Amino acid sequence: VLKVADVVAIQEAHGDPATCGEFLKQLPGWAGYYSAGPDRGTGGVLCPFRRRLLRRATAVTFQVLTAGRLTRIVLDYADGSSIVVINLHVDPNLPIVEQKTIINKAMAITSSRDFRTVVLADFNFTLPGDSRHIIGGQPHNTDDAVGKWFRQTFPAMRVMGHDGYTRLGLLDGRPH
């Protein structure tokens, strides 16, 4: 991933501030931002950027909106353009109302100005018709209430899936 990307988002980083900071130092040509979870075993979001992308920016703003779950990084450029990266991890163990709250919080900060925004997230839901949910070792379509709500609430949002979805990739031997 680091060979072809300029920005990477990692959810469930599972580290403390020292560990996350040390991890970023191990990536030559990269710098980044992170928010650790409340403990090493819970959450954590990390977002490395290529240094050249950061150097071109006239200002960089990093905001932790929900510790270990939701961050916003804004890169402003001299020509007046901006790139905004939202890094989100939705805890599937939260009650549905709390899952919706953090998703709403993330979506609310994507449309506050006219700029390029990308949401890099582990939503931990499946959309209607998606058969990535694994039951008894086989993929099945699901009736995911949060996925349905998301599709109805944010119809213009485009979700880009990827081949080799982790659980499905593990089933058929593909890398994840």
Short mmCIF file of C-alpha atoms in Angstrom, two decimals:
data_model
loop_
_atom_site.label_atom_id
_atom_site.label_comp_id
_atom_site.label_asym_id
_atom_site.label_seq_id
_atom_site.Cartn_x
_atom_site.Cartn_y
_atom_site.Cartn_z
CA VAL A 1 0.00 0.00 0.00
CA LEU A 2 2.78 2.46 0.89
CA LYS A 3 4.27 2.08 -2.61
CA VAL A 4 1.19 3.40 -4.41
CA ALA A 5 -0.60 5.66 -1.91
CA ASP A 6 -0.07 9.21 -0.68
CA VAL A 7 -2.42 8.85 2.28
CA VAL A 8 -3.18 5.74 4.32
CA ALA A 9 -5.79 5.34 7.04
CA ILE A 10 -5.45 2.67 9.67
CA GLN A 11 -8.29 1.85 12.00
CA GLU A 12 -7.95 -0.31 15.10
CA ALA A 13 -4.31 0.73 15.51
CA HIS A 14 -4.31 -0.77 19.02
CA GLY A 15 -1.47 1.24 20.45
CA ASP A 16 -0.73 3.95 22.93
CA PRO A 17 0.62 7.37 21.88
CA ALA A 18 4.24 6.22 22.19
CA THR A 19 3.65 3.11 20.07
CA CYS A 20 1.77 5.02 17.36
CA GLY A 21 4.44 7.73 17.25
CA GLU A 22 7.20 5.13 17.00
CA PHE A 23 5.35 3.34 14.19
CA LEU A 24 5.18 6.55 12.15
CA LYS A 25 8.94 7.10 12.62
CA GLN A 26 9.57 3.71 11.01
CA LEU A 27 8.06 4.85 7.67
CA PRO A 28 10.74 6.65 5.61
CA GLY A 29 9.26 9.52 3.63
CA TRP A 30 6.07 9.54 5.67
CA ALA A 31 4.70 11.56 8.57
CA GLY A 32 1.34 11.25 10.18
CA TYR A 33 -1.28 11.82 12.77
CA TYR A 34 -2.96 9.51 15.23
CA SER A 35 -5.40 9.28 18.04
CA ALA A 36 -4.94 6.39 20.43
CA GLY A 37 -7.86 4.59 22.03
CA PRO A 38 -8.45 4.61 25.77
CA ASP A 39 -6.14 1.61 26.13
CA ARG A 40 -3.83 -0.45 23.89
CA GLY A 41 -6.56 -2.97 23.13
CA THR A 42 -9.28 -0.53 22.09
CA GLY A 43 -9.59 1.38 18.83
CA GLY A 44 -7.01 3.86 17.66
CA VAL A 45 -6.82 5.60 14.28
CA LEU A 46 -3.59 6.42 12.49
CA CYS A 47 -3.15 8.38 9.25
CA PRO A 48 0.29 8.51 7.54
CA PHE A 49 0.85 11.01 4.68
CA ARG A 50 3.71 11.22 2.24
CA ARG A 51 5.95 14.04 3.44
CA ARG A 52 5.95 15.68 -0.01
CA LEU A 53 2.17 16.09 0.24
CA LEU A 54 2.52 17.73 3.65
CA ARG A 55 5.43 19.97 2.57
CA ARG A 56 3.34 21.52 -0.23
CA ALA A 57 0.61 22.50 2.22
CA THR A 58 0.63 26.03 3.63
CA ALA A 59 -1.23 24.82 6.72
CA VAL A 60 -2.13 21.47 8.25
CA THR A 61 -4.86 21.15 10.86
CA PHE A 62 -5.29 17.96 12.86
CA GLN A 63 -8.39 17.46 14.98
CA VAL A 64 -9.36 14.59 17.25
CA LEU A 65 -13.15 14.57 17.24
CA THR A 66 -13.61 11.30 19.14
CA ALA A 67 -10.51 9.85 20.79
CA GLY A 68 -9.32 6.69 19.08
CA ARG A 69 -12.27 6.71 16.66
CA LEU A 70 -12.58 9.88 14.57
CA THR A 71 -9.99 12.36 13.31
CA ARG A 72 -9.97 15.10 10.71
CA ILE A 73 -6.86 16.32 8.90
CA VAL A 74 -7.08 19.41 6.67
CA LEU A 75 -4.27 20.29 4.25
CA ASP A 76 -4.60 23.85 2.90
CA TYR A 77 -2.67 24.91 -0.21
CA ALA A 78 -1.54 28.30 -1.56
CA ASP A 79 -4.00 28.16 -4.46
CA GLY A 80 -6.90 28.12 -2.00
CA SER A 81 -7.63 24.43 -2.37
CA SER A 82 -7.81 22.00 0.51
CA ILE A 83 -7.77 18.27 1.02
CA VAL A 84 -9.62 16.89 4.00
CA VAL A 85 -9.11 13.36 5.28
CA ILE A 86 -11.59 11.93 7.76
CA ASN A 87 -10.37 8.75 9.48
CA LEU A 88 -13.20 6.88 11.18
CA HIS A 89 -13.55 3.61 13.02
CA VAL A 90 -17.05 2.65 14.13
CA ASP A 91 -17.04 0.26 17.06
CA PRO A 92 -19.51 -2.50 16.15
CA ASN A 93 -20.00 -3.25 19.85
CA LEU A 94 -21.63 0.12 20.49
CA PRO A 95 -25.41 0.36 20.61
CA ILE A 96 -26.84 1.23 17.17
CA VAL A 97 -27.78 4.75 18.29
CA GLU A 98 -24.13 5.44 19.23
CA GLN A 99 -22.88 3.98 15.93
CA LYS A 100 -25.22 6.34 14.08
CA THR A 101 -24.07 9.27 16.24
CA ILE A 102 -20.39 8.88 15.33
CA ILE A 103 -21.22 8.34 11.64
CA ASN A 104 -23.38 11.49 11.67
CA LYS A 105 -20.53 13.37 13.35
CA ALA A 106 -18.12 12.27 10.61
CA MET A 107 -20.52 13.10 7.79
CA ALA A 108 -21.35 16.51 9.28
CA ILE A 109 -17.74 17.64 8.94
CA THR A 110 -17.48 16.55 5.30
CA SER A 111 -19.69 19.27 3.85
CA SER A 112 -18.90 22.38 5.88
CA ARG A 113 -16.76 23.97 3.09
CA ASP A 114 -16.18 23.52 -0.61
CA PHE A 115 -13.16 21.23 -0.73
CA ARG A 116 -12.07 17.73 -1.58
CA THR A 117 -12.97 15.37 1.23
CA VAL A 118 -12.27 11.70 1.56
CA VAL A 119 -13.65 9.56 4.36
CA LEU A 120 -11.42 6.56 5.04
CA ALA A 121 -13.34 4.37 7.41
CA ASP A 122 -14.08 1.03 8.90
CA PHE A 123 -17.83 1.46 9.24
CA ASN A 124 -18.34 -2.11 10.46
CA PHE A 125 -21.63 -2.50 8.63
CA THR A 126 -22.76 -4.11 5.42
CA LEU A 127 -24.87 -2.30 2.86
CA PRO A 128 -28.12 -3.79 1.56
CA GLY A 129 -27.31 -6.54 -0.94
CA ASP A 130 -23.76 -6.95 0.28
CA SER A 131 -22.87 -10.59 0.89
CA ARG A 132 -19.65 -10.07 2.82
CA HIS A 133 -21.12 -11.17 6.11
CA ILE A 134 -19.82 -14.64 7.00
CA ILE A 135 -22.08 -17.19 8.70
CA GLY A 136 -20.90 -20.77 9.09
CA GLY A 137 -17.97 -20.16 6.76
CA GLN A 138 -20.17 -18.93 3.88
CA PRO A 139 -20.91 -15.38 2.68
CA HIS A 140 -24.54 -14.27 3.18
CA ASN A 141 -26.56 -11.17 2.46
CA THR A 142 -27.42 -9.41 5.67
CA ASP A 143 -30.17 -7.25 7.00
CA ASP A 144 -27.82 -4.76 8.64
CA ALA A 145 -29.88 -1.98 10.23
CA VAL A 146 -26.94 0.48 10.31
CA GLY A 147 -26.10 -0.24 6.66
CA LYS A 148 -29.72 0.38 5.62
CA TRP A 149 -29.84 3.58 7.68
CA PHE A 150 -26.55 4.80 6.14
CA ARG A 151 -27.80 4.22 2.57
CA GLN A 152 -31.07 6.05 3.31
CA THR A 153 -29.45 8.90 5.25
CA PHE A 154 -26.50 9.52 2.90
CA PRO A 155 -27.73 8.49 -0.57
CA ALA A 156 -25.08 10.56 -2.36
CA MET A 157 -22.19 8.97 -0.48
CA ARG A 158 -20.23 6.53 -2.61
CA VAL A 159 -18.78 3.55 -0.82
CA MET A 160 -15.78 2.04 -2.55
CA GLY A 161 -15.42 -1.59 -1.63
CA HIS A 162 -12.30 -3.59 -2.26
CA ASP A 163 -11.52 -7.10 -3.37
CA GLY A 164 -10.23 -9.36 -0.67
CA TYR A 165 -12.49 -8.09 2.09
CA THR A 166 -10.82 -9.37 5.22
CA ARG A 167 -13.22 -12.13 6.28
CA LEU A 168 -14.05 -13.18 2.72
CA GLY A 169 -10.36 -13.09 1.83
CA LEU A 170 -9.61 -15.41 4.70
CA LEU A 171 -12.25 -17.83 3.45
CA ASP A 172 -10.98 -18.16 -0.10
CA GLY A 173 -7.27 -17.75 0.60
CA ARG A 174 -6.84 -14.30 -0.93
CA PRO A 175 -4.60 -11.81 0.83
CA HIS A 176 -6.38 -9.30 2.99
#
